[in-house]
XYZ file of C-alpha atoms in Angstrom:
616
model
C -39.695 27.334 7.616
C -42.699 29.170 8.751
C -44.098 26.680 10.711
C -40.269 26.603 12.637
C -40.526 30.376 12.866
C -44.097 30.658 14.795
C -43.140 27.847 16.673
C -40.750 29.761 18.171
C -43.128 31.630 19.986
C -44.404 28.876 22.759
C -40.536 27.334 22.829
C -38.845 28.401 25.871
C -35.667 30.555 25.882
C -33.878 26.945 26.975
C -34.528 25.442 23.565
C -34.207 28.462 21.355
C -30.327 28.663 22.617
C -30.408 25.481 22.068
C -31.720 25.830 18.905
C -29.685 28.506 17.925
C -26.278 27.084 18.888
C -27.287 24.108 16.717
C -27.800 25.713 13.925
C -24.056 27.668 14.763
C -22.324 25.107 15.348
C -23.187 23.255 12.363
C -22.138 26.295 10.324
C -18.954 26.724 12.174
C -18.019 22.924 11.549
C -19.097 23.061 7.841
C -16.468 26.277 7.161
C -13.781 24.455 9.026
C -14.622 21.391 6.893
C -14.415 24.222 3.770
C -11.526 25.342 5.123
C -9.573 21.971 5.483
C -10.409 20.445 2.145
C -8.408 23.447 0.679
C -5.403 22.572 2.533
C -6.056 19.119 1.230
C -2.867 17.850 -0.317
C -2.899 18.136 -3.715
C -6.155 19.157 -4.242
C -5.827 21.766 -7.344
C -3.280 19.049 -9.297
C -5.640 16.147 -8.861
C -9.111 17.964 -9.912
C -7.070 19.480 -13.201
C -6.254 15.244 -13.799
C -9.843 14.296 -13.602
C -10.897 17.306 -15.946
C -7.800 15.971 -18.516
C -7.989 12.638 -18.215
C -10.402 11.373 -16.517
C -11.917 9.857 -13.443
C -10.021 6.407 -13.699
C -6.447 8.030 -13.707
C -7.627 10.647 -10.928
C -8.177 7.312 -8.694
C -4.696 6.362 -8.880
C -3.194 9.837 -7.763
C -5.707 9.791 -4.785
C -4.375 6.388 -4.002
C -0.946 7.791 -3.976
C -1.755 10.132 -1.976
C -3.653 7.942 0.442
C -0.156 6.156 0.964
C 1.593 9.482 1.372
C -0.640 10.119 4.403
C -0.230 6.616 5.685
C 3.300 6.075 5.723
C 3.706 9.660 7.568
C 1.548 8.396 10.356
C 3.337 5.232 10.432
C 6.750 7.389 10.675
C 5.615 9.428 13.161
C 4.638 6.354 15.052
C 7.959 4.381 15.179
C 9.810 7.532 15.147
C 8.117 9.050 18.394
C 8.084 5.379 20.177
C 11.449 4.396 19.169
C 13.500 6.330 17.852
C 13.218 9.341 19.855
C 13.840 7.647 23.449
C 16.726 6.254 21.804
C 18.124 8.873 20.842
C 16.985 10.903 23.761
C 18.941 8.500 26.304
C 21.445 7.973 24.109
C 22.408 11.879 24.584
C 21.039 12.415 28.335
C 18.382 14.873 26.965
C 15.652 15.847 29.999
C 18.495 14.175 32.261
C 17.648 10.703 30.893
C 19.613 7.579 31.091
C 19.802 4.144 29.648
C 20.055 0.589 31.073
C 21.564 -2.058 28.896
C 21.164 -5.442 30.115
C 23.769 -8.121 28.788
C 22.105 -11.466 27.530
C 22.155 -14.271 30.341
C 22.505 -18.006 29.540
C 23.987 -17.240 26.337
C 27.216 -18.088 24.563
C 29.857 -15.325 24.223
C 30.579 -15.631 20.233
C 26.507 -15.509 19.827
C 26.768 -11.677 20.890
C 30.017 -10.581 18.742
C 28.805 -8.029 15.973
C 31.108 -5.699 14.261
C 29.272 -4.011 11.854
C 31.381 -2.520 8.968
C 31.215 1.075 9.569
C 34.210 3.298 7.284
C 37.578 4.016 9.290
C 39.550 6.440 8.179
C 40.303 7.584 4.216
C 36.965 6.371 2.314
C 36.660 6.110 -1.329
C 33.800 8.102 -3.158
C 31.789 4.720 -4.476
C 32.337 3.341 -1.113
C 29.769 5.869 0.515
C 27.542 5.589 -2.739
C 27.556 1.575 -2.575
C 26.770 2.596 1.581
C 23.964 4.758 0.183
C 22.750 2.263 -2.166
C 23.101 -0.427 0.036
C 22.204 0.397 3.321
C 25.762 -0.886 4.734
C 28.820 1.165 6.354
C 28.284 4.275 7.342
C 24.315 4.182 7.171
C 24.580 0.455 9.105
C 25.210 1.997 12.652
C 22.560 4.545 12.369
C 19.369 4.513 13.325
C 17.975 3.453 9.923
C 18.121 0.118 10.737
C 17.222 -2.452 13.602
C 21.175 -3.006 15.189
C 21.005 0.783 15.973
C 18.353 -0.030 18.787
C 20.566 -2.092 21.917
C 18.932 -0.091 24.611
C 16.860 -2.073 27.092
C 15.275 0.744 28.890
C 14.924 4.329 28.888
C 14.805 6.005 32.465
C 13.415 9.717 32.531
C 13.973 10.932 35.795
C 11.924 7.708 37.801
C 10.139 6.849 35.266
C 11.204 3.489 32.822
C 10.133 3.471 29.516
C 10.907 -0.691 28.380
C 11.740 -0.368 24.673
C 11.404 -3.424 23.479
C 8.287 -3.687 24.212
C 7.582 -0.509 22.839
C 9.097 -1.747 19.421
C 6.914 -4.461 19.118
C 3.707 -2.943 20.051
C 4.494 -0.032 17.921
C 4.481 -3.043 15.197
C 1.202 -4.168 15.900
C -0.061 -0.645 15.803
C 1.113 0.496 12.448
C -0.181 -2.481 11.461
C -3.211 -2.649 12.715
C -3.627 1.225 11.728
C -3.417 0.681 8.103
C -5.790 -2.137 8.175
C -8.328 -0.455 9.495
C -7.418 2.662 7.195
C -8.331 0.056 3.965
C -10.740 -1.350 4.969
C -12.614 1.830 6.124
C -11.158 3.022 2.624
C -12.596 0.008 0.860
C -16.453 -0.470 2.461
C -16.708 3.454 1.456
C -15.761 2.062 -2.446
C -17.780 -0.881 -1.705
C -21.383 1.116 -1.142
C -20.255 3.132 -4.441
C -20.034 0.264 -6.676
C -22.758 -1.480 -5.072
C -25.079 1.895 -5.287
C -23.769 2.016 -9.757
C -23.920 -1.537 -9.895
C -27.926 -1.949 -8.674
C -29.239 0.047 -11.703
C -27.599 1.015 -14.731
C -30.373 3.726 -15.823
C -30.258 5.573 -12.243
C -26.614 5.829 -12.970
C -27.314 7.892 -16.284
C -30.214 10.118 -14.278
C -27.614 10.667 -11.978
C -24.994 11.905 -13.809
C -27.556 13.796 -16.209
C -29.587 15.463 -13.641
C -28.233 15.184 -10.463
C -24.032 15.265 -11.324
C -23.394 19.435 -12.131
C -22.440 20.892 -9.376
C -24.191 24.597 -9.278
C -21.988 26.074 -7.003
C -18.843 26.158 -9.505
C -18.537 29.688 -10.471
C -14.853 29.515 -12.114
C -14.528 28.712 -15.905
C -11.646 26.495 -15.550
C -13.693 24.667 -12.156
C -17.014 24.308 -14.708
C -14.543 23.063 -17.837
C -12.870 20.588 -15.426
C -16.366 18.933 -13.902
C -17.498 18.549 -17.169
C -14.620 16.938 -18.813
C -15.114 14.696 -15.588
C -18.392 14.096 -16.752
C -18.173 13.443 -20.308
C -15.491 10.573 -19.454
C -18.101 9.061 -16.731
C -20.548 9.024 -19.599
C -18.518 7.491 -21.946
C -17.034 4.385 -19.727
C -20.883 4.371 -19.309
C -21.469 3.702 -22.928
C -18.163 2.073 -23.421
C -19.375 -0.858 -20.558
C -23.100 -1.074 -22.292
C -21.328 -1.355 -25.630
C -19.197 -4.435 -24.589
C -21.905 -6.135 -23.205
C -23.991 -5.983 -26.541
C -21.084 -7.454 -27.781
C -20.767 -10.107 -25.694
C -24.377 -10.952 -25.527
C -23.947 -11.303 -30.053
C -21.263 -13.370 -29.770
C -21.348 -16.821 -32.151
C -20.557 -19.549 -30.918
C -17.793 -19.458 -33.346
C -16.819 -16.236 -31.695
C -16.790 -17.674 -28.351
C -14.820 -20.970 -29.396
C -11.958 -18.296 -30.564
C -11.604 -15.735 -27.991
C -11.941 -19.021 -25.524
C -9.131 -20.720 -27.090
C -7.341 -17.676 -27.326
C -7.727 -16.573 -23.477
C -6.538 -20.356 -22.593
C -3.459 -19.480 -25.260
C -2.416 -16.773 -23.529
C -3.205 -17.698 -20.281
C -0.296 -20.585 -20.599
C 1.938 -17.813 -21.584
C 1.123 -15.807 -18.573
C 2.094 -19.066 -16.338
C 5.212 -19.308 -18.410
C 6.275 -15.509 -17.601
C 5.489 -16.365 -14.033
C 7.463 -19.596 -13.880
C 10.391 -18.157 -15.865
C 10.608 -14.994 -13.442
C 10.541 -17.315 -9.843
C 13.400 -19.462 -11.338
C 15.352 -16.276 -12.195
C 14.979 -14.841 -8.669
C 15.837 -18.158 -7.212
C 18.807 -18.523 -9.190
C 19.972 -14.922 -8.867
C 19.115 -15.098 -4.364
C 21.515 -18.451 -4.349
C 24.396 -17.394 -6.563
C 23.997 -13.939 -4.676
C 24.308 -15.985 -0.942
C 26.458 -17.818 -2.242
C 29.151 -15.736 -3.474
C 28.666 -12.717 -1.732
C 29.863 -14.029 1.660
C 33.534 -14.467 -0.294
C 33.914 -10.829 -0.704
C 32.893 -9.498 2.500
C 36.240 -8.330 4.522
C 38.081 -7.626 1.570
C 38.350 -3.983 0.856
C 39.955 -3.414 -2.169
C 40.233 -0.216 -4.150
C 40.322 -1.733 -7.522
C 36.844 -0.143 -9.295
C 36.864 -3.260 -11.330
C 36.828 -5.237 -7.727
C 34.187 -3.107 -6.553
C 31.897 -3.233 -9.607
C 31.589 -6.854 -9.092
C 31.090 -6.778 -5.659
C 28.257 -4.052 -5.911
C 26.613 -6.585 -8.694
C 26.812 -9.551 -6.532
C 25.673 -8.227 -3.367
C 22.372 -6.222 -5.390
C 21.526 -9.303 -7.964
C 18.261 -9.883 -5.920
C 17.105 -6.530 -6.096
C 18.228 -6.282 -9.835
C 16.587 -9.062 -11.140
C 13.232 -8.361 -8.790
C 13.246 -4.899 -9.698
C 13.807 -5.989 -13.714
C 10.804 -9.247 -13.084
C 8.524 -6.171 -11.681
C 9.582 -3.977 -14.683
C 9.296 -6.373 -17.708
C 6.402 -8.953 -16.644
C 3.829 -6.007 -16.306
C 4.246 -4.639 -19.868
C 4.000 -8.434 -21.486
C 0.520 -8.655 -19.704
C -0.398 -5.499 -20.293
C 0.473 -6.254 -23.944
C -1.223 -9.580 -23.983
C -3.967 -8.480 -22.505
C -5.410 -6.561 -25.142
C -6.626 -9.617 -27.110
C -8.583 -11.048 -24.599
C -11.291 -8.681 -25.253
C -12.493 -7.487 -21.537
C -14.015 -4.914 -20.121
C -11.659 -2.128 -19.116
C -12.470 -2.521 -15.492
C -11.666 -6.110 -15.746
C -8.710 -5.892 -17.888
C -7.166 -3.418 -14.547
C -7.989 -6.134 -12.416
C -6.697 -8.891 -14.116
C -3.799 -7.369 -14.714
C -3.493 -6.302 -10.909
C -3.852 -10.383 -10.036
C -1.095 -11.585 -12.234
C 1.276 -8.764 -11.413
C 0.303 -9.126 -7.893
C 1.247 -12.897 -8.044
C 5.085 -11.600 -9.595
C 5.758 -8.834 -7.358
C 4.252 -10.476 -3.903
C 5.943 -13.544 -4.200
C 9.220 -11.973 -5.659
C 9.868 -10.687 -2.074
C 8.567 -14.081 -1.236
C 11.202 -15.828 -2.796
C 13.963 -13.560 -1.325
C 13.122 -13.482 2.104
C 12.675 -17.289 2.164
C 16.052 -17.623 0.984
C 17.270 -15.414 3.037
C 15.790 -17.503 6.649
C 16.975 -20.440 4.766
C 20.569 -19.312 5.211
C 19.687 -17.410 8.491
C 18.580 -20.785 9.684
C 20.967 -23.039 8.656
C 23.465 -24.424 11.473
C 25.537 -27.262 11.141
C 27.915 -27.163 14.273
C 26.984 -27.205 17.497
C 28.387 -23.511 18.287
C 25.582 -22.366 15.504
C 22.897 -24.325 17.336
C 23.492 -22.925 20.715
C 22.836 -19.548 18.782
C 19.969 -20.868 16.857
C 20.656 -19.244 13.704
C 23.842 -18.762 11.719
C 26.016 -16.243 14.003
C 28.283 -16.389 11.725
C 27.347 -14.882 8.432
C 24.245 -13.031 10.477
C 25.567 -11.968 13.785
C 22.555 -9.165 13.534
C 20.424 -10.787 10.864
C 17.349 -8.604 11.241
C 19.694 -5.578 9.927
C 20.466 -7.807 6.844
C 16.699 -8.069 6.678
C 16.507 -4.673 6.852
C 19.130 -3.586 4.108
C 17.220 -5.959 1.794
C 14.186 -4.287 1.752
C 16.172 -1.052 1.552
C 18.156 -2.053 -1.642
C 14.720 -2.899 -3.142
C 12.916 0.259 -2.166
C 16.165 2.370 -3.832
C 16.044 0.398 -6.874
C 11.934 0.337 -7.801
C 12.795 4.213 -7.032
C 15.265 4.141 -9.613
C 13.596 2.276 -12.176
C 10.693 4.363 -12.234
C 12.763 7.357 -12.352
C 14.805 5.858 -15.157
C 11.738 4.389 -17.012
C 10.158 8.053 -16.843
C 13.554 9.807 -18.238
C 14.910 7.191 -20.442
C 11.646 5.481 -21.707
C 8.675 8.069 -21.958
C 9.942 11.122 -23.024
C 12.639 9.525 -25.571
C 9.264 7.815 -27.019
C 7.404 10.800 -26.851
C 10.378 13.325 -28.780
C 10.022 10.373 -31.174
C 6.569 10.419 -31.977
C 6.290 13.920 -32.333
C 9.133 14.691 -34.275
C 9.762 11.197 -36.465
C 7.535 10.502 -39.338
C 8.373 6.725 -39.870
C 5.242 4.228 -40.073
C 6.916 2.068 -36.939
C 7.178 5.068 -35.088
C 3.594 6.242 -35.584
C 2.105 2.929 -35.514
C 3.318 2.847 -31.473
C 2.470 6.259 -31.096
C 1.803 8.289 -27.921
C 1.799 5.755 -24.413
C -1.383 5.549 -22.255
C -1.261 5.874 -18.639
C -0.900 2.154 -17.563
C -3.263 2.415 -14.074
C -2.799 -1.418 -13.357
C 1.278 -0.892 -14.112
C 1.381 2.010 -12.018
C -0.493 0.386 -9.316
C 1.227 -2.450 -8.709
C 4.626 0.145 -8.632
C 2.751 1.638 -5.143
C 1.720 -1.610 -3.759
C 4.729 -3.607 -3.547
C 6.544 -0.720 -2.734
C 4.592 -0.183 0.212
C 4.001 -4.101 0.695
C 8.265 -3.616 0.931
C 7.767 -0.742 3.380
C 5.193 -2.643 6.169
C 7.854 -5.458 5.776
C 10.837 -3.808 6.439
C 9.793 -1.155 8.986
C 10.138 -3.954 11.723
C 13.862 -3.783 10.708
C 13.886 -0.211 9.179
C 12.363 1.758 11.666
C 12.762 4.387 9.663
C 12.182 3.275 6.151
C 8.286 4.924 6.052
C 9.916 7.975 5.672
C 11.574 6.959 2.873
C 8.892 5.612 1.336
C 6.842 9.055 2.236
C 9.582 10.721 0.578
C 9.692 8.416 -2.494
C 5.665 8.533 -2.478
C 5.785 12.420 -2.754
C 8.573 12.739 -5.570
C 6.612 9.943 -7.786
C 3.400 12.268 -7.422
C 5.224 14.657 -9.316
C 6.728 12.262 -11.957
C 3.552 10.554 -12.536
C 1.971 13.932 -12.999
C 4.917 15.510 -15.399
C 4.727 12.048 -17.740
C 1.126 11.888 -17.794
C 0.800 15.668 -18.729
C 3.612 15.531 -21.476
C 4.168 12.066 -22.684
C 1.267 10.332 -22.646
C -2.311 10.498 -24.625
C -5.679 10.157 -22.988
C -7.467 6.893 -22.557
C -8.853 5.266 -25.482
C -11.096 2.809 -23.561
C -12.492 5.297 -20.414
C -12.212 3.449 -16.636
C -14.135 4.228 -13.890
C -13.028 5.480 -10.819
C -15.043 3.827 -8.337
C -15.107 -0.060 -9.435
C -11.038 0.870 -9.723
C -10.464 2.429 -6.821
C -12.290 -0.110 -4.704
C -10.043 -2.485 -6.504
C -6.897 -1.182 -5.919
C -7.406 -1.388 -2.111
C -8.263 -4.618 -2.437
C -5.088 -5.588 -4.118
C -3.160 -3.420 -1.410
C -4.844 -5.486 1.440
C -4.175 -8.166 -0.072
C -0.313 -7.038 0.091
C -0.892 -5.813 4.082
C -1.941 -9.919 4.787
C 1.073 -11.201 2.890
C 3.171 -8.660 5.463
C 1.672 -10.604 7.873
C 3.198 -13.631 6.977
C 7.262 -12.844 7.276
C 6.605 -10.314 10.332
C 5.047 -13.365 12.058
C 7.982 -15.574 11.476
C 10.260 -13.211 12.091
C 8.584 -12.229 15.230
C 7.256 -15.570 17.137
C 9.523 -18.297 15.172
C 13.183 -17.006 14.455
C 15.372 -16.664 17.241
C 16.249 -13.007 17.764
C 19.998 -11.878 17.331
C 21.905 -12.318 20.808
C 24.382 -9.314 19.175
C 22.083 -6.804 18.495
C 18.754 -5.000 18.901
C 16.032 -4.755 21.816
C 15.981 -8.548 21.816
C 19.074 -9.413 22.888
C 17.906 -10.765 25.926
C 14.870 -12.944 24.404
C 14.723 -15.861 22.917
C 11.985 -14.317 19.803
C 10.704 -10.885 19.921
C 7.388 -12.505 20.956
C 8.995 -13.582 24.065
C 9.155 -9.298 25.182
C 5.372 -10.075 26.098
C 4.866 -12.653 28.403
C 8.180 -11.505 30.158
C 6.342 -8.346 30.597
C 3.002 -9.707 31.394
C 5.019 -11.629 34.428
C 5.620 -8.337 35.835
C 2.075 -6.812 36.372
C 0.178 -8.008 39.723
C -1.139 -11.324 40.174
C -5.389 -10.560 39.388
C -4.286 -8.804 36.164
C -2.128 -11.871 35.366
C -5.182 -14.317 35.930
C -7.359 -12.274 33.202
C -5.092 -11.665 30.632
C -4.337 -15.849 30.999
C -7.922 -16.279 31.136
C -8.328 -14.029 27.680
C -5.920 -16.191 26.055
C -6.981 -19.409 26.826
C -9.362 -21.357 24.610
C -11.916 -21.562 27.190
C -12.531 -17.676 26.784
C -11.688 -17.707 22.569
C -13.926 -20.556 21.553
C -17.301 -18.384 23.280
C -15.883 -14.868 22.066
C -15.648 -16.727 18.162
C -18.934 -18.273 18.723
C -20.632 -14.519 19.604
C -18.681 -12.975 16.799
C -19.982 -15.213 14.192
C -23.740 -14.654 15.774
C -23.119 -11.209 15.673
C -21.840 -11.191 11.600
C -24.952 -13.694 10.951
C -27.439 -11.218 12.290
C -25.978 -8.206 10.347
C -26.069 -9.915 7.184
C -29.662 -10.925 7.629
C -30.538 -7.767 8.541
C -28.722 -6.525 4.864
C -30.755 -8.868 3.967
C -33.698 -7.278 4.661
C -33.083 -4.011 4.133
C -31.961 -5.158 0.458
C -35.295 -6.389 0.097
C -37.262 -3.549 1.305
C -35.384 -1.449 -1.136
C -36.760 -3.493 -4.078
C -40.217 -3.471 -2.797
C -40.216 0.137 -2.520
C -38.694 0.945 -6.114
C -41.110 -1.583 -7.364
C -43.973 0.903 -5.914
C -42.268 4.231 -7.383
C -42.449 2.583 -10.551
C -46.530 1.465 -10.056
C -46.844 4.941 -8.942
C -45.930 6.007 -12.261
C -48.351 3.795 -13.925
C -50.673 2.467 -12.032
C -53.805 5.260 -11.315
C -54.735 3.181 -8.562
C -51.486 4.596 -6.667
C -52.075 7.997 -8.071
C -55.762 8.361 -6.796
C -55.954 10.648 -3.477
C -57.583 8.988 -0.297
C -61.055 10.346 0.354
């Protein structure tokens, strides 16, 4: 500093304001960055979890709050791109029209669609199977995809195409919460590859270098070191189970072997025995479901069967994604992990339930979207019948499931945790005691967020507005989470660390954004769009909104986009990438080397004189 300050005296008065409004600005940006992370959400109610409980549970309410930000964006996105020129046309606001363009070269009885709103005198479980369902009164509105017939939006001269705005308003929620994760996950990534390098400078860091001197409140100083102490103990709790391992018999190893393969073969049974269940329960469903549609009786015994043949998929799902978890988080405990790898072990098996439970349904579902067999169903191309606006059926599918994981893990809260909880504190039997308090299941509680949301970037395509459902959902299981953890549930007995988990649980979560991937794709380039309904009408596939489009811009830009998608331009472009990735990893490379040749030298500085001599 006193060097700086009588170099100041042969600077000119250019540099010192230059200097000087450095030094501001960097201030000013550092109290605005003070200033925001107080209006972080949740900020106080997540620190006070990581003081109680430590920094494994604290990762999965900063998850959920990562996905509360998220689907927000992705609302606003779909909601200012679509559904706001919609609606805006639809009622002439800022003297705005819209154009809708019938279909051409298309059959009249492809574009009949009547949906079933309520006429006249409704009955009270009719709107509440509508709210649970997604159908009658909620099936014209702009919830879901049939709601969306414009073609074009004209404010004053200028034409806003909405079809094409629905599709690349897609690609770009998509595409944003990719990016998001992975950002999300290379940040996790350096963590755990920073604790992973060196055990010991994990302990010096925490010892020495983890207080944070500028706490001045009690409660603040209690909370960091609570935080702390459980850090410290997954420490110990990791380098205990590898002493363990590493004195394992062989006679040891031959049993917990065996015993992993036993229960492994029980796992595949659970697996096996919940796909068959959701098949069974997605064909009866199609099959019988279709019989009862038209009929409006009043009977409530009528009704009750209806509502349970129309929601067996979601039923059975949502009881496959309820029950499965607990028997492997209950089996799990005798394979003797690691707690880190017991989380992610049980994230892959109840990813492998949940995933390809939606799997299952939406492949029955094409199946019977798909299936003609008269020539008036293949001049359609899908089964006009049944589905005269099939992406809406879509649509109230993943609706019905979102409702009911909402409900389950509202009921499992109210009817499960607390009744167990009154029980244990207030009922002295031995069976009672021996269960005892709950822990907070991370991997369980996970896998509630991530197929949720997995449901949520499937069916915004033909929800529009089903992230803000999801948002909403999101923010009212923050709060249940928090109220069960706090009053039902025990700390951990086996500590988990925050970073290896947290980098983890974005994993699994991309791993649910690719498997999106998968039915948007078909849906969008492979299934014929409804003729009846939607921005499509007029396409064969929703794909088909982008070459039409691409047909209209002048001739040179038609020649370079062509010229970007042919395989003489893609084959290069792959061929630079992969140079490109090559170099960067030899260059970590490198740099990962240089590291170890430099702590190699602070640790001959220590005890080698020859380093410690000065240079004459």
């Amino acid at each position: 500093r006193d060097c700086q300050q009588a170099d100041i005296k042969y600077i000119s008065g250019w540099k010192q304001w230059k200097r000087t409004s450095s030094k501001s600005l960097k201030k000013v940006l550092n109290e605005v960055r003070e200033l925001f992370s107080h209006l972080e959400l949740w900020r106080s109610d997540i620190r006070s979890i990581e003081g109680k409980f430590g920094t494994g549970i604290q990762s999965y309410f900063s998850f959920l709050r990562f996905l509360v930000l998220l689907n927000l964006i992705i609302f606003i996105l779909m909601f200012n791109f679509v559904t706001l020129p919609s609606i805006i046309s639809e009622y002439g606001i800022f003297n705005s029209s819209f154009a809708k363009i019938s279909p051409k070269n298309i059959e009249p009885h492809c574009t009949v669609y009547k949906p079933s709103g309520n006429m006249g005198l409704v009955y009270f479980y009719t709107y509440l199977k509508d709210l649970l369902g997604g159908t009658g009164f909620l099936e014209v509105t702009s919830l879901f995809y049939g709601y969306y017939t414009i073609d074009a939006v004209w404010l004053s001269t200028l034409r806003y195409n909405l079809p094409l705005a629905y599709l690349l308003t897609t690609f770009a929620y998509l595409a944003l919460s990719l990016l998001w994760i992975i950002k999300r996950s290379v940040e996790g990534f350096k963590q755990n590859l920073v604790h992973d390098e060196d055990q010991f400078q994990s302990y010096c860091n925490k010892v020495f270098a983890g207080w944070e001197f500028c706490i001045t409140d009690p409660r603040a100083a209690w909370l960091k070191h609570r935080s702390l102490q459980y850090e410290l103990q997954t420490d110990l709790e990791e380098e205990r189970l590898k002493r363990k391992i590493a004195d394992r018999t062989m006679k040891e190893k031959l049993r917990i072997y065996s015993l992993r393969i036993f229960i492994n073969i029980i796992v595949i049974a659970v697996l096996s025995g919940c796909f068959y269940c959701i098949y069974r329960a997605t064909v009866f469903s199609q099959e019988n479901s279709n019989v009862s549609i038209g009929h409006d009786d009043v009977s409530n015994t009528n009704f009750q069967a209806n509502l349970l043949v129309q929601y067996l998929p979601s039923i059975v799902i949502t009881l496959a994604n309820f029950i499965a978890p607990q028997i492997f988080s209950f089996l799990i405990r005798f394979e003797d992990y690691s707690p880190a790898f017991e989380i992610r072990l049980t994230l892959m098996r109840c990813v492998f339930v949940r995933l390809a439970n939606i799997g299952v349904l939406l492949f029955s579902l094409w199946s019977q979207i798909s299936y003609c067999a008269t020539d008036e169903c293949k001049a359609c191309g899908y089964n006009y019948e049944l589905y005269p606006c099939w992406e809406s059926e879509v649509g109230q599918e993943m609706y019905k499931l979102m409702i009911f994981d909402f409900i389950i893990i509202l009921a499992g809260t109210l009817f499960v945790d607390f009744p167990r909880k009154l029980l244990v504190t207030h009922c002295s039997c031995k069976p009672v005691q021996w269960c005892g308090l709950q822990e907070f299941g991370i991997s369980d509680n996970v896998l509630e967020i991530v197929y949720g949301q997995t449901i949520c970037w499937i069916g915004t395509f033909f929800s529009p507005l089903l992230p803000a459902i999801a948002t909403i959902k999101y923010f009212f299981i923050f709060y249940i989470k928090k109220i069960s953890l706090i009053h039902t549930c025990k700390p951990a007995a086996r500590p988990i660390r925050a970073s290896s988990s947290n980098c983890f649980f974005l994993v699994v979560l991309l791993i649910g954004l690719v498997l999106a991937f998968i039915p948007l794709g078909i849906s969008i380039a492979h299934i014929p769009s409804s003729k009846a309904c939607g921005p499509f009408r007029s396409f064969n596939t929703s794909w088909a909104v982008v070459p039409d489009t691409i047909l209209g811009f002048p001739t040179g830009l038609q020649q370079v986009l062509h010229g970007i998608a042919s395989e003489a331009f893609a084959v290069p472009f792959f061929m630079v990438v992969c140079l490109i990735m090559f170099y960067f990893i030899a260059l970590a490379g490198a740099h990962k080397q240089v590291v170890e040749q430099l702590r190699q030298q602070l640790v001959m500085v220590r005890f080698d004189p020859l380093f410690c001599t000065p240079k004459v």
